[in-house]
C-alpha atoms as a PDB file:
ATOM      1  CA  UNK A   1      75.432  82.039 128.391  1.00  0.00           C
ATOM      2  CA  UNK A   2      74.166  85.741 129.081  1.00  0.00           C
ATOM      3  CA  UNK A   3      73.557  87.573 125.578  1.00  0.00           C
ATOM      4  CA  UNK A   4      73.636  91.427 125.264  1.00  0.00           C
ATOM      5  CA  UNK A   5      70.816  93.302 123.585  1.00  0.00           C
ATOM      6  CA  UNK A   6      73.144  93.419 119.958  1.00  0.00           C
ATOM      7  CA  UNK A   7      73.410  89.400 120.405  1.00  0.00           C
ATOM      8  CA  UNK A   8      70.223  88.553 120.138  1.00  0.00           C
ATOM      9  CA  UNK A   9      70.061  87.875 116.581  1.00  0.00           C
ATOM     10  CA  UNK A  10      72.401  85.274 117.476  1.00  0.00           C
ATOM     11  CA  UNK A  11      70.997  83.587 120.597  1.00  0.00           C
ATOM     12  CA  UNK A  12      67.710  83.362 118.267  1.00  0.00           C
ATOM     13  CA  UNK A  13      69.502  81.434 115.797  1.00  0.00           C
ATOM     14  CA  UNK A  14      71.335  79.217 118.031  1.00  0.00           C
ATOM     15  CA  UNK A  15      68.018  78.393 119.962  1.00  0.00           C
ATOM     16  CA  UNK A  16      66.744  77.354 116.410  1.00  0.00           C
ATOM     17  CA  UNK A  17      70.050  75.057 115.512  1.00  0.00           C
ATOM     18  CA  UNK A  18      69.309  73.572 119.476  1.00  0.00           C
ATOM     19  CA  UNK A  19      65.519  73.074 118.346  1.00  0.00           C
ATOM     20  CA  UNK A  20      66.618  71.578 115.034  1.00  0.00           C
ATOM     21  CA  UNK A  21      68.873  69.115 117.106  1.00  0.00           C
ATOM     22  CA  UNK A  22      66.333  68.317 119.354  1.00  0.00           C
ATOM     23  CA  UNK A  23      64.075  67.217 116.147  1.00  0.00           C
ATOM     24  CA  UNK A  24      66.210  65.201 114.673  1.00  0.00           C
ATOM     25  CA  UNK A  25      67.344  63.151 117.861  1.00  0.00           C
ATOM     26  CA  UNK A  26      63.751  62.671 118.695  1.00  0.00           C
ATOM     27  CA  UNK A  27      62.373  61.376 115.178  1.00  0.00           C
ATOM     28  CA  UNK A  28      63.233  60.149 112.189  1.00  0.00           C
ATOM     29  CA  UNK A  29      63.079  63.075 110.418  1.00  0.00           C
ATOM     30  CA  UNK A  30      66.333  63.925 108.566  1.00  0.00           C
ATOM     31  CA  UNK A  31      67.523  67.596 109.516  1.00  0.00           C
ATOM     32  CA  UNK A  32      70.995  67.239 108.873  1.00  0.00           C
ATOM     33  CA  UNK A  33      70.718  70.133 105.688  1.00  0.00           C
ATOM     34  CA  UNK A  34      68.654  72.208 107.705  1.00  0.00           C
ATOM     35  CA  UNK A  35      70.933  72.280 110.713  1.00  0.00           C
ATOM     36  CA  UNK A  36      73.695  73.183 107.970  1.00  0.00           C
ATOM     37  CA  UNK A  37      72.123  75.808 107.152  1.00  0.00           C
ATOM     38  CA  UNK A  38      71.274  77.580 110.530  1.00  0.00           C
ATOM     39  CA  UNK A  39      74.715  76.991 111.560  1.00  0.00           C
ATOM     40  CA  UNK A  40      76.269  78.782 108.095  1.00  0.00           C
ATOM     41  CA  UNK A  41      73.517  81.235 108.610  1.00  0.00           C
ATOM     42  CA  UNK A  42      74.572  81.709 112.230  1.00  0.00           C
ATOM     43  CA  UNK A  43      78.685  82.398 111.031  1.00  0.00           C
ATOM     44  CA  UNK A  44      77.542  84.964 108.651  1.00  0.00           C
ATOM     45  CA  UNK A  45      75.296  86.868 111.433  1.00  0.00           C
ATOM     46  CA  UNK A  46      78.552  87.037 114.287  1.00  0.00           C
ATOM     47  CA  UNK A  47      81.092  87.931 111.696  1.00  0.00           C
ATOM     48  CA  UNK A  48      78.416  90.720 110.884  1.00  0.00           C
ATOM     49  CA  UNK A  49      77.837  91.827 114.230  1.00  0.00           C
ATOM     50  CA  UNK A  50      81.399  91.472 115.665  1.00  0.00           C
ATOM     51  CA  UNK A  51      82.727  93.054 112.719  1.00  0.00           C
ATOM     52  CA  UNK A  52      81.033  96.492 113.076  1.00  0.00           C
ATOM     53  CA  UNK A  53      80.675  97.048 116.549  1.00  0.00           C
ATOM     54  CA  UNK A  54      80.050 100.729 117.430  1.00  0.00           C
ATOM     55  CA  UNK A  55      82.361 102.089 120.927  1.00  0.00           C
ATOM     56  CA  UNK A  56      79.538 101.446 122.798  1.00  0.00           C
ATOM     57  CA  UNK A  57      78.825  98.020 121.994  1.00  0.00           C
ATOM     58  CA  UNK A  58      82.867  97.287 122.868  1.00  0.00           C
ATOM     59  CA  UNK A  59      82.150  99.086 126.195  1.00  0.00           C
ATOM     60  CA  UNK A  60      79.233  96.197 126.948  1.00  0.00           C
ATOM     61  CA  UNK A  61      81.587  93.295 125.604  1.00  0.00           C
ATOM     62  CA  UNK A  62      83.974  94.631 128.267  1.00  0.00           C
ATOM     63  CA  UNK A  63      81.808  94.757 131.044  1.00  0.00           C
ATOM     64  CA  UNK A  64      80.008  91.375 130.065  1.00  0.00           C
ATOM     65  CA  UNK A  65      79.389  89.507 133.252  1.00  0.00           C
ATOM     66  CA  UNK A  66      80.980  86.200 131.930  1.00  0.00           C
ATOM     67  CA  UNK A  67      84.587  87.742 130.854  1.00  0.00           C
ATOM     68  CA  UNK A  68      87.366  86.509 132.706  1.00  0.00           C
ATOM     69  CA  UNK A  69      88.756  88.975 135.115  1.00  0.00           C
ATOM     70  CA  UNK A  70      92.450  89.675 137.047  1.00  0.00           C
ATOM     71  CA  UNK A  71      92.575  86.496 138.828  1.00  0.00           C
ATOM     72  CA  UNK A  72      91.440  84.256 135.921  1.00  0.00           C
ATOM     73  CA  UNK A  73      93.994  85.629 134.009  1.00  0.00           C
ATOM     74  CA  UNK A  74      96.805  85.020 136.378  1.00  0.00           C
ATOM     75  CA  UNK A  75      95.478  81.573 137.137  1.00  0.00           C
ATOM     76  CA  UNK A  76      95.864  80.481 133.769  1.00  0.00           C
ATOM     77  CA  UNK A  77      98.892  82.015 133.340  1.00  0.00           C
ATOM     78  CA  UNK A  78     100.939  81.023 136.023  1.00  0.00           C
ATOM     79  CA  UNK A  79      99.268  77.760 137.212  1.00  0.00           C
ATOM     80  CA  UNK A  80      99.973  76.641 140.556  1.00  0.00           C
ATOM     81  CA  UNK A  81     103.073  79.302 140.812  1.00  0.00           C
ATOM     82  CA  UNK A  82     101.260  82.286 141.888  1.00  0.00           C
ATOM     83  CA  UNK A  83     101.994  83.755 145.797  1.00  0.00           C
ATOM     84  CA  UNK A  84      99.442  86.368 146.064  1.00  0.00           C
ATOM     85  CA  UNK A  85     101.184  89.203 148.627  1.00  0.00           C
ATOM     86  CA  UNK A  86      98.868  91.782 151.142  1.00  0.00           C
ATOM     87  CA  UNK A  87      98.268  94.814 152.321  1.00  0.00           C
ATOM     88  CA  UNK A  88     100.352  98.312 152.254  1.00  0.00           C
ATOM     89  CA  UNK A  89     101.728  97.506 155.522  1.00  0.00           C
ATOM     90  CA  UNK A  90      99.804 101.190 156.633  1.00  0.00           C
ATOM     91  CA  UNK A  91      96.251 100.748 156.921  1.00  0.00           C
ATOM     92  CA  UNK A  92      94.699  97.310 155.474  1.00  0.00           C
ATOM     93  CA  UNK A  93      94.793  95.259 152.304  1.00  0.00           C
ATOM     94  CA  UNK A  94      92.401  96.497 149.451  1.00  0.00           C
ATOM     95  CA  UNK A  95      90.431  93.457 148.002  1.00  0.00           C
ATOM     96  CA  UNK A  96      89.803  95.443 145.112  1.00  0.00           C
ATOM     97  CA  UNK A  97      93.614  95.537 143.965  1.00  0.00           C
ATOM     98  CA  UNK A  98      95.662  92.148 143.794  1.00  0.00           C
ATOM     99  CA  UNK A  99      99.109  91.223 143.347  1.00  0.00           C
ATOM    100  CA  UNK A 100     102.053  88.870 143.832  1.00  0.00           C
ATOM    101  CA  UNK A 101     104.256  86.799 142.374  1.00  0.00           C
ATOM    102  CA  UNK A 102     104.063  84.366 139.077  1.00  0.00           C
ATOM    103  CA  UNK A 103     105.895  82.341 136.619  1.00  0.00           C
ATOM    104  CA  UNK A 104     105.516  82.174 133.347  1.00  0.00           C
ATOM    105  CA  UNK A 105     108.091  79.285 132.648  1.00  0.00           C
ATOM    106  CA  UNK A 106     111.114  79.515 134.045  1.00  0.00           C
ATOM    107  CA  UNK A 107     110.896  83.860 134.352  1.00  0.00           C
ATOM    108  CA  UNK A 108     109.032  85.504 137.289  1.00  0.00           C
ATOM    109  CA  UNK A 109     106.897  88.381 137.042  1.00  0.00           C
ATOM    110  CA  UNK A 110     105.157  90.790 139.742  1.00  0.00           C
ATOM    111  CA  UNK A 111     101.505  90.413 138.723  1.00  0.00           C
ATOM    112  CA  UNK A 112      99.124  93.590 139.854  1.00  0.00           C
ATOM    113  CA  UNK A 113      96.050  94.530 138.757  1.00  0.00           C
ATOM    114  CA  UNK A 114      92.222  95.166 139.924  1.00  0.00           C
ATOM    115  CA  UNK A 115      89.772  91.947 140.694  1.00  0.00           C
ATOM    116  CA  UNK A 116      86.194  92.631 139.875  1.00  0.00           C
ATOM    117  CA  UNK A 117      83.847  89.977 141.707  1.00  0.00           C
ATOM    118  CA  UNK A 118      81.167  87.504 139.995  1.00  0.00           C
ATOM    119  CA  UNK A 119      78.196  87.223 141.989  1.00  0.00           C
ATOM    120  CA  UNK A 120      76.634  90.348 144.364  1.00  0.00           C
ATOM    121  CA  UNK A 121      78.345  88.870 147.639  1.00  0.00           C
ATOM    122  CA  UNK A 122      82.182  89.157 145.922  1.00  0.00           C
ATOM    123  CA  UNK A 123      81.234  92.071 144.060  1.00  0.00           C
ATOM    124  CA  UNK A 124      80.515  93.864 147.414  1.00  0.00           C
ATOM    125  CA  UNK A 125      83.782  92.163 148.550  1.00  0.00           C
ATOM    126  CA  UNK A 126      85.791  93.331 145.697  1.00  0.00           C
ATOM    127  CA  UNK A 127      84.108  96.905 146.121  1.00  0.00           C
ATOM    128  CA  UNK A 128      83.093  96.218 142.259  1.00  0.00           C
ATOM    129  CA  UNK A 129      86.744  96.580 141.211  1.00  0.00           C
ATOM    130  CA  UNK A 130      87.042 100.378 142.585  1.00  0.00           C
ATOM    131  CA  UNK A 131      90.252 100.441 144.730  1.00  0.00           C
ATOM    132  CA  UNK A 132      90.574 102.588 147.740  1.00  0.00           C
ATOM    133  CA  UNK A 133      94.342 104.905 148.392  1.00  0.00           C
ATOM    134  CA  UNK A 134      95.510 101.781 150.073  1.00  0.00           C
ATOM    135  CA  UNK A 135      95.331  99.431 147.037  1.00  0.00           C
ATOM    136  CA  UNK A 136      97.342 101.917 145.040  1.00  0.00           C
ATOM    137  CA  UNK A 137     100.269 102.043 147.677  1.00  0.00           C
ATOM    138  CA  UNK A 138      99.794  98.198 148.508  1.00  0.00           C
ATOM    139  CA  UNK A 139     100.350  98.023 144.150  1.00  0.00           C
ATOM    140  CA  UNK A 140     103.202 100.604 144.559  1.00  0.00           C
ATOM    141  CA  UNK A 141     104.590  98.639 147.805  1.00  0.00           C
ATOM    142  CA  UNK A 142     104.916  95.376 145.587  1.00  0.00           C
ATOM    143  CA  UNK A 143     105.975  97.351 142.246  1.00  0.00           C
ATOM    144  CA  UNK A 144     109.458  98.899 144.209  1.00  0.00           C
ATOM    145  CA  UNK A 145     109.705  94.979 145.937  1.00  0.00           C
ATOM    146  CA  UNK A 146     109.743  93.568 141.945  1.00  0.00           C
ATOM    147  CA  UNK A 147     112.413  96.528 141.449  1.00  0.00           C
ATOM    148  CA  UNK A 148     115.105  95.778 144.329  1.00  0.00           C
ATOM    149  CA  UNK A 149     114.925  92.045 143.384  1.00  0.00           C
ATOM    150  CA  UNK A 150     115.123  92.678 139.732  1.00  0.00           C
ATOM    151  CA  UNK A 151     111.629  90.650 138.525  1.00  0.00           C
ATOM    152  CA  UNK A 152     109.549  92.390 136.238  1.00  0.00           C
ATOM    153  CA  UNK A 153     106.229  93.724 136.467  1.00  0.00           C
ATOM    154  CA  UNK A 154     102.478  92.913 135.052  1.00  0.00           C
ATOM    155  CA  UNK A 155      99.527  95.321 135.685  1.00  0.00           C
ATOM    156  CA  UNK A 156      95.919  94.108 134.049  1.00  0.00           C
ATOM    157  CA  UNK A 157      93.473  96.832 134.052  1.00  0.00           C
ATOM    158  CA  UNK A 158      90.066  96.234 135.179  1.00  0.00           C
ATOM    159  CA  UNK A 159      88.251  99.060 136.835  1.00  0.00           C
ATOM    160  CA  UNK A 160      85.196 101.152 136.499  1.00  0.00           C
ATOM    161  CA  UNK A 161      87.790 103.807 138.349  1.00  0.00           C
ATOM    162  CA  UNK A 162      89.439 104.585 142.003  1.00  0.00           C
ATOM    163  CA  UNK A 163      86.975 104.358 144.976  1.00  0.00           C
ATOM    164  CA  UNK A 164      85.172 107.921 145.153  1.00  0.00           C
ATOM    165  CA  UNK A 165      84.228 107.757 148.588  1.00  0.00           C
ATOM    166  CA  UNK A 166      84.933 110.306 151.084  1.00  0.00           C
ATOM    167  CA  UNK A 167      86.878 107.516 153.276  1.00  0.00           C
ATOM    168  CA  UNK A 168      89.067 107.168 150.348  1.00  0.00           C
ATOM    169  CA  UNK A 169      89.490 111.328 150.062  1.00  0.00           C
ATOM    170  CA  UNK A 170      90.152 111.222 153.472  1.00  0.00           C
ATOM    171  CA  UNK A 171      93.026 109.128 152.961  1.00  0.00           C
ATOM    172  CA  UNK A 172      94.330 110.776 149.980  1.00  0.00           C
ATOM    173  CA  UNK A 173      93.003 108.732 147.291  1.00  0.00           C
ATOM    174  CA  UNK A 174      94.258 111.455 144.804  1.00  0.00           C
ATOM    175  CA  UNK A 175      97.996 111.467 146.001  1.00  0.00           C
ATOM    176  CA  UNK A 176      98.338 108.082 145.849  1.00  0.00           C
ATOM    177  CA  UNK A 177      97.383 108.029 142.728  1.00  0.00           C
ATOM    178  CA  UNK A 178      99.716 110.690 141.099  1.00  0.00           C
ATOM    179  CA  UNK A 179     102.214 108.539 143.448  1.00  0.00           C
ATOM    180  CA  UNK A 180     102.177 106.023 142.108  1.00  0.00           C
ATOM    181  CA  UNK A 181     102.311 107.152 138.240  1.00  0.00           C
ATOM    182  CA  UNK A 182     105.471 109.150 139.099  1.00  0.00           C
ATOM    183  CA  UNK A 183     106.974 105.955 140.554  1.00  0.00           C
ATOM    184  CA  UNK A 184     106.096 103.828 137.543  1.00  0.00           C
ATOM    185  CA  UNK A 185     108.043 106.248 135.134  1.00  0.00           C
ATOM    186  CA  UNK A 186     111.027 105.758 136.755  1.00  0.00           C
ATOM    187  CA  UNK A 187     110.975 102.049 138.286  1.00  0.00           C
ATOM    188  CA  UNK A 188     114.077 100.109 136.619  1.00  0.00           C
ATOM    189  CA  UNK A 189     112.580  96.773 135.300  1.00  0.00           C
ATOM    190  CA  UNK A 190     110.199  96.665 132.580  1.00  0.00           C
ATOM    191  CA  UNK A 191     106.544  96.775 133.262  1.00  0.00           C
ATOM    192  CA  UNK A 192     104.257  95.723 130.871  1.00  0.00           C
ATOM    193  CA  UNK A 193     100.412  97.133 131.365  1.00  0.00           C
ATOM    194  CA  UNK A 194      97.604  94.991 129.450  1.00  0.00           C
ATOM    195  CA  UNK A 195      93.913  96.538 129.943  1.00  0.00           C
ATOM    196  CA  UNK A 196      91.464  93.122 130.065  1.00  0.00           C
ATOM    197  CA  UNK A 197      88.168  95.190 130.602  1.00  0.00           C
ATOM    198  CA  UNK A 198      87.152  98.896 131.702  1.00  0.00           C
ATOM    199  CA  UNK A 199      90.293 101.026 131.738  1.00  0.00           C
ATOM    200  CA  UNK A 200      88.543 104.088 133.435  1.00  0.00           C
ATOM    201  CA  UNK A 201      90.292 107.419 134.723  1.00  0.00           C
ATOM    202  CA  UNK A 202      92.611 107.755 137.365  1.00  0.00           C
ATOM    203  CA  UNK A 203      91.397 104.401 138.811  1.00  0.00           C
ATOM    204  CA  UNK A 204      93.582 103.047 135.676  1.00  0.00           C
ATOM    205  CA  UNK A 205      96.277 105.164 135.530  1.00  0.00           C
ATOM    206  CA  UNK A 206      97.019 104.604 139.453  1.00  0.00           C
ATOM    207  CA  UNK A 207      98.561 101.095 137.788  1.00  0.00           C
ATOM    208  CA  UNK A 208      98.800 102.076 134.008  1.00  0.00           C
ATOM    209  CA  UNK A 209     102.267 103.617 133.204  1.00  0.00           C
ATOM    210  CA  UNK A 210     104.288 101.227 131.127  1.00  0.00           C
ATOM    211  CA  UNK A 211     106.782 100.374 128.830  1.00  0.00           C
ATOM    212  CA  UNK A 212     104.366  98.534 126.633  1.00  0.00           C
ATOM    213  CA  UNK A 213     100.499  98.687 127.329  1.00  0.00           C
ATOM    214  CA  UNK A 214      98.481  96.590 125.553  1.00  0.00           C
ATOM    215  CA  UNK A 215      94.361  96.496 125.215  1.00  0.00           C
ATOM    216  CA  UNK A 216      92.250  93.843 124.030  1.00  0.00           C
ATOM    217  CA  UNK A 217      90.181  94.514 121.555  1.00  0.00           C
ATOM    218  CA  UNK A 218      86.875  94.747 123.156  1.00  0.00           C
ATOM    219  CA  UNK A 219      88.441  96.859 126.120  1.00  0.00           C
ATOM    220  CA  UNK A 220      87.659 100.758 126.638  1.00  0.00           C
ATOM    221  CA  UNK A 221      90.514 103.297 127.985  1.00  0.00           C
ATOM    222  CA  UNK A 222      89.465 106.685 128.712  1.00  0.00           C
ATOM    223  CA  UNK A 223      88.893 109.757 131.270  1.00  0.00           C
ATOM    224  CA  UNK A 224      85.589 109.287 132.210  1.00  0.00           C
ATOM    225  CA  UNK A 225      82.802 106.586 131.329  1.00  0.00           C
ATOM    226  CA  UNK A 226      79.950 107.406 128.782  1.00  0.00           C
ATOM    227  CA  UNK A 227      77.614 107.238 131.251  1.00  0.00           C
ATOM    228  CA  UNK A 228      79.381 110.031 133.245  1.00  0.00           C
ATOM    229  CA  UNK A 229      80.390 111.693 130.108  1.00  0.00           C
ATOM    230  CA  UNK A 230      76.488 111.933 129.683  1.00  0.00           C
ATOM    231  CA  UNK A 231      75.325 112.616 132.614  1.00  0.00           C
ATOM    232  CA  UNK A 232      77.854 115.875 132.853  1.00  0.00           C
ATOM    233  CA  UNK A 233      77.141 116.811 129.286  1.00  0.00           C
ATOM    234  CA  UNK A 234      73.218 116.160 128.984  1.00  0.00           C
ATOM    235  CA  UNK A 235      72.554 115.933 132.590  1.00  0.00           C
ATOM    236  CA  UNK A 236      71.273 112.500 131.380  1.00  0.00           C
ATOM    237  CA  UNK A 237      72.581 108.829 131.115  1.00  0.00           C
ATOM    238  CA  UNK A 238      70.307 108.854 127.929  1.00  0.00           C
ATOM    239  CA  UNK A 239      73.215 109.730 125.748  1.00  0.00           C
ATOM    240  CA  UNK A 240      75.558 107.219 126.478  1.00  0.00           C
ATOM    241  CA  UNK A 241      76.127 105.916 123.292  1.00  0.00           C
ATOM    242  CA  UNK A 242      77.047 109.379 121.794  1.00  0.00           C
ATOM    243  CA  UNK A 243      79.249 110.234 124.689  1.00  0.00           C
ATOM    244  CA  UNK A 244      81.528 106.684 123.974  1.00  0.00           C
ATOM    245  CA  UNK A 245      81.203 107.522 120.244  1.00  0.00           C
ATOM    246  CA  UNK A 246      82.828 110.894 120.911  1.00  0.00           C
ATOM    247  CA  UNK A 247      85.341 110.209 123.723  1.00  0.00           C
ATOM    248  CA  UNK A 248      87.347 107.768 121.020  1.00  0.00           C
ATOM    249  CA  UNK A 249      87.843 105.312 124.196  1.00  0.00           C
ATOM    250  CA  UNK A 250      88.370 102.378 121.711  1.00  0.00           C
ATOM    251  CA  UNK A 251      91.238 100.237 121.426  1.00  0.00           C
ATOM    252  CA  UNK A 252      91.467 101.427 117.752  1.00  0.00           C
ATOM    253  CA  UNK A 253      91.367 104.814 118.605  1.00  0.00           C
ATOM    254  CA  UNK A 254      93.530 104.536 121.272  1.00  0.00           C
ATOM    255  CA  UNK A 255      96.239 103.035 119.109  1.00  0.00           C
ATOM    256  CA  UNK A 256      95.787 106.197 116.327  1.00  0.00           C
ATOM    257  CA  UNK A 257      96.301 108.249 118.956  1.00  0.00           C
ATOM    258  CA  UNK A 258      99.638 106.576 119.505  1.00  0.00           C
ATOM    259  CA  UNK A 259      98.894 106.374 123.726  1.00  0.00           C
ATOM    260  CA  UNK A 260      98.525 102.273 123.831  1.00  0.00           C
ATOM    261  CA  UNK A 261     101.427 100.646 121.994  1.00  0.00           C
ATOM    262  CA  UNK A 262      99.506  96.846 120.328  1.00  0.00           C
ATOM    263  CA  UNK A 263      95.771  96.022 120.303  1.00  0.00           C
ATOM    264  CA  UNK A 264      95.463  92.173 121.251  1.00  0.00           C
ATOM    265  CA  UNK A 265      93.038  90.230 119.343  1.00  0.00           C
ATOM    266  CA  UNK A 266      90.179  88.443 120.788  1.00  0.00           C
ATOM    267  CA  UNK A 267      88.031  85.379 119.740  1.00  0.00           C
ATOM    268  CA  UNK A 268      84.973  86.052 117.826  1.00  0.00           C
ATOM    269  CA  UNK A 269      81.941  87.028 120.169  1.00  0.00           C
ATOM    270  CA  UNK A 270      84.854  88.269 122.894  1.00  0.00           C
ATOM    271  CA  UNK A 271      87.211  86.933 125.359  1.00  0.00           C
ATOM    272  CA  UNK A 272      84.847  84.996 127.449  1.00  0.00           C
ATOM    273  CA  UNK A 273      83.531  83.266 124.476  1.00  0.00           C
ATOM    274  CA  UNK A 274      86.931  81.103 123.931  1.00  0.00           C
ATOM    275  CA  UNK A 275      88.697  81.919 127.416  1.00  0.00           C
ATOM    276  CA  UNK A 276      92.124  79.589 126.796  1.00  0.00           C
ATOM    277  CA  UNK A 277      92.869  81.032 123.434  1.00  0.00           C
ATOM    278  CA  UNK A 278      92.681  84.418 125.105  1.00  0.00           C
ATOM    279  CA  UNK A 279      94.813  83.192 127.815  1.00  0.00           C
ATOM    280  CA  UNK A 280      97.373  81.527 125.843  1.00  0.00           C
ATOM    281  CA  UNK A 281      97.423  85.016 124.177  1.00  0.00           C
ATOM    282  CA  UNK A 282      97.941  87.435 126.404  1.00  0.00           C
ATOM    283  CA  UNK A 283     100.049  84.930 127.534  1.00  0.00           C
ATOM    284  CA  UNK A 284     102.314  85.012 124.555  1.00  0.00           C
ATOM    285  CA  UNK A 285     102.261  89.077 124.088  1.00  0.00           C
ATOM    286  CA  UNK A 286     103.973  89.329 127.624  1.00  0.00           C
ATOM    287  CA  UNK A 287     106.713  87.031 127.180  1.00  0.00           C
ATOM    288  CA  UNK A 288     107.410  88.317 123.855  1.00  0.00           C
ATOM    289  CA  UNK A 289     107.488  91.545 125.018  1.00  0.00           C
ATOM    290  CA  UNK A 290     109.757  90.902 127.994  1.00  0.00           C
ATOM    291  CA  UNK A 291     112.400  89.508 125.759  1.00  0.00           C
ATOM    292  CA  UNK A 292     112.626  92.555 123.917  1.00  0.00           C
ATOM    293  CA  UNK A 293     112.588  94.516 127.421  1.00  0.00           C
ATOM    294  CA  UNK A 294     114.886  92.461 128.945  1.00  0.00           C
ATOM    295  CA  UNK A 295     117.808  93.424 126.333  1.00  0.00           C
ATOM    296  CA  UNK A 296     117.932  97.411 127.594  1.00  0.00           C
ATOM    297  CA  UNK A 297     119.739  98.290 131.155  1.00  0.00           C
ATOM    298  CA  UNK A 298     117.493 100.108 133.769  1.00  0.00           C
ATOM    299  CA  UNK A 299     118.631 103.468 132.132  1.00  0.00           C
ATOM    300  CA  UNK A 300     117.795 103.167 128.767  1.00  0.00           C
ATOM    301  CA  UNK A 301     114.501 101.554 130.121  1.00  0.00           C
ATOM    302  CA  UNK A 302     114.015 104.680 132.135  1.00  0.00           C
ATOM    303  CA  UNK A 303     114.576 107.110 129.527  1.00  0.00           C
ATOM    304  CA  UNK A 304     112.408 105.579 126.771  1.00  0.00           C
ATOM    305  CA  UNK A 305     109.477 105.182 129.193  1.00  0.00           C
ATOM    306  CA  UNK A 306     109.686 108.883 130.172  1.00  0.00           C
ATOM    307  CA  UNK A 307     110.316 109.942 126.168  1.00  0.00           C
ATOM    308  CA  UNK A 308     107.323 107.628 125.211  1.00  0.00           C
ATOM    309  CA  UNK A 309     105.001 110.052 127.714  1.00  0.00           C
ATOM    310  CA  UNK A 310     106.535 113.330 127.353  1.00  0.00           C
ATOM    311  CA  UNK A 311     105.674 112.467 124.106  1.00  0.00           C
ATOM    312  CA  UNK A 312     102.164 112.074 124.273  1.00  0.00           C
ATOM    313  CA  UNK A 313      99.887 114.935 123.395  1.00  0.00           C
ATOM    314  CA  UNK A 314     102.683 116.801 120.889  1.00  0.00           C
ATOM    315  CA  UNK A 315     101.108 118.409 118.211  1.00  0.00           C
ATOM    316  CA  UNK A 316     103.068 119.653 115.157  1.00  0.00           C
ATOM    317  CA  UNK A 317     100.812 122.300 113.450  1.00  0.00           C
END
């Protein structure tokens, strides 16, 4: 288990519960109230910490290296059912963005989203979760494939944002972006968008327009990263945690700000810290939302997608 800095009050009093164990299993020394104690004392100190996390602290739960990413997700989900699809049938197929198709019972869904990798070897093979032009149209390829054969669609957001490479420039990284979020506003089967992790810039948007988009709790949404924010602001990463503070990236704020529609609640400590409840979850949310989807025709799904983001932004003074 990998603790963040904010954690460590915690991983100190769990190594003293383990060291408490330890005693009593090796003599005959009765620790049974003391271990009771650590362990109520060890409740009280993650409902604390979890309880008043600042933004910045959510954007480390969502990067923590042992949260389960895209694949895990749709593993757990759809079992043995998932046919993962490839390439944009143009240049190659972008490890960095995945899709294909699932089950969730009996209904099928077109599952996309970005795949972050968990060691240095598939992290380099996943290009870290940043997807080049071609993973946007190979996303937008199966998206309009869901759409003639009438099975809706699943995007999980996951990115630190779009490759910035020149390569990717080249190949018009920015068009197939906007592309792709024009498409989504007027595809006719619902799409549901959940953001699992790092929801940054365009990189998130190229997959982000939905009927319903849901973020988990300890999940950041927002234009730039805090660490860029800083950078451009201070010319220094040093002010990181102000930047997050003041670009509102949180699921909370996002939710004020009426531009994600339900904040999904995680297990205490995060989603990697109980990975099936979170599963079984997110699991839930999207079939419950696809039953209410499911009841408008392709028009009326059209129309309130488009209303929901004209709508965005409107100020009434």
């Amino acid at each position: 288990m990998e603790y963040l800095d904010f954690e460590l009050p915690i991983k100190e009093l769990e190594d003293q519960l383990q060291k408490c164990m330890v005693i009593g299993e090796e003599s005959d020394v009765d620790v049974t109230e003391t271990c009771a104690q650590i362990e109520k004392k060890l409740g009280e100190t993650r409902k604390d910490i979890y309880k008043n996390l600042t933004a910045w602290q959510r954007v480390q739960l969502s990067r923590h290296p042992n949260r389960p990413y895209t694949m895990d997700y749709i593993n757990a989900i759809c079992g043995d059912t998932f046919l993962e699809l490839h390439g944009d049938r143009n240049v190659k197929d972008d490890k960095a963005m995945i899709g294909g198709l699932g089950k969730i019972g009996d209904q099928s869904y077109m599952f996309v989203g970005q795949q972050k990798g968990y060691n240095t070897k598939t992290r380099q093979y996943r290009n870290f979760g940043m997807a080049n032009p071609e993973g946007y149209r190979k996303a937008l390829r199966l998206m309009k494939s869901a759409e003639k054969f009438g099975v809706p669609v699943v995007c999980f957001i996951d990115t630190p944002g779009a490759y910035p490479g020149i390569e990717a420039e080249e190949r018009g990284q920015g068009e197939a972006i906007a592309r792709n979020i024009l498409e989504m506003t007027r595809l006719k089967v619902p799409i549901i968008v959940v953001i699992i992790g790092e929801g940054a810039s365009g990189g998130a948007l190229g997959i982000g327009v939905g009927d319903k988009v849901l973020m988990l709790e300890n999940t950041w949404y927002s234009v730039i990263s805090p660490e860029s924010c800083s950078s451009i602001l201070w010319r220094s990463w040093e002010y990181k945690e102000q930047a997050a503070e003041a670009l509102k990236l949180t699921a909370t704020d996002m939710k004020k700000q009426k531009l994600v529609d339900e904040i999904v609640r995680e297990p205490l400590g995060g989603a990697h810290t109980n990975r099936e409840k979170t599963f079984e979850t997110v699991r839930n949310k999207i079939s419950t939302h696809f039953e209410e989807l499911q009841k408008l025709s392709p028009k009326e799904l059209v129309k309130s997608r488009m209303e929901k983001y004209a709508e965005m932004g409107v100020f009434n003074g």
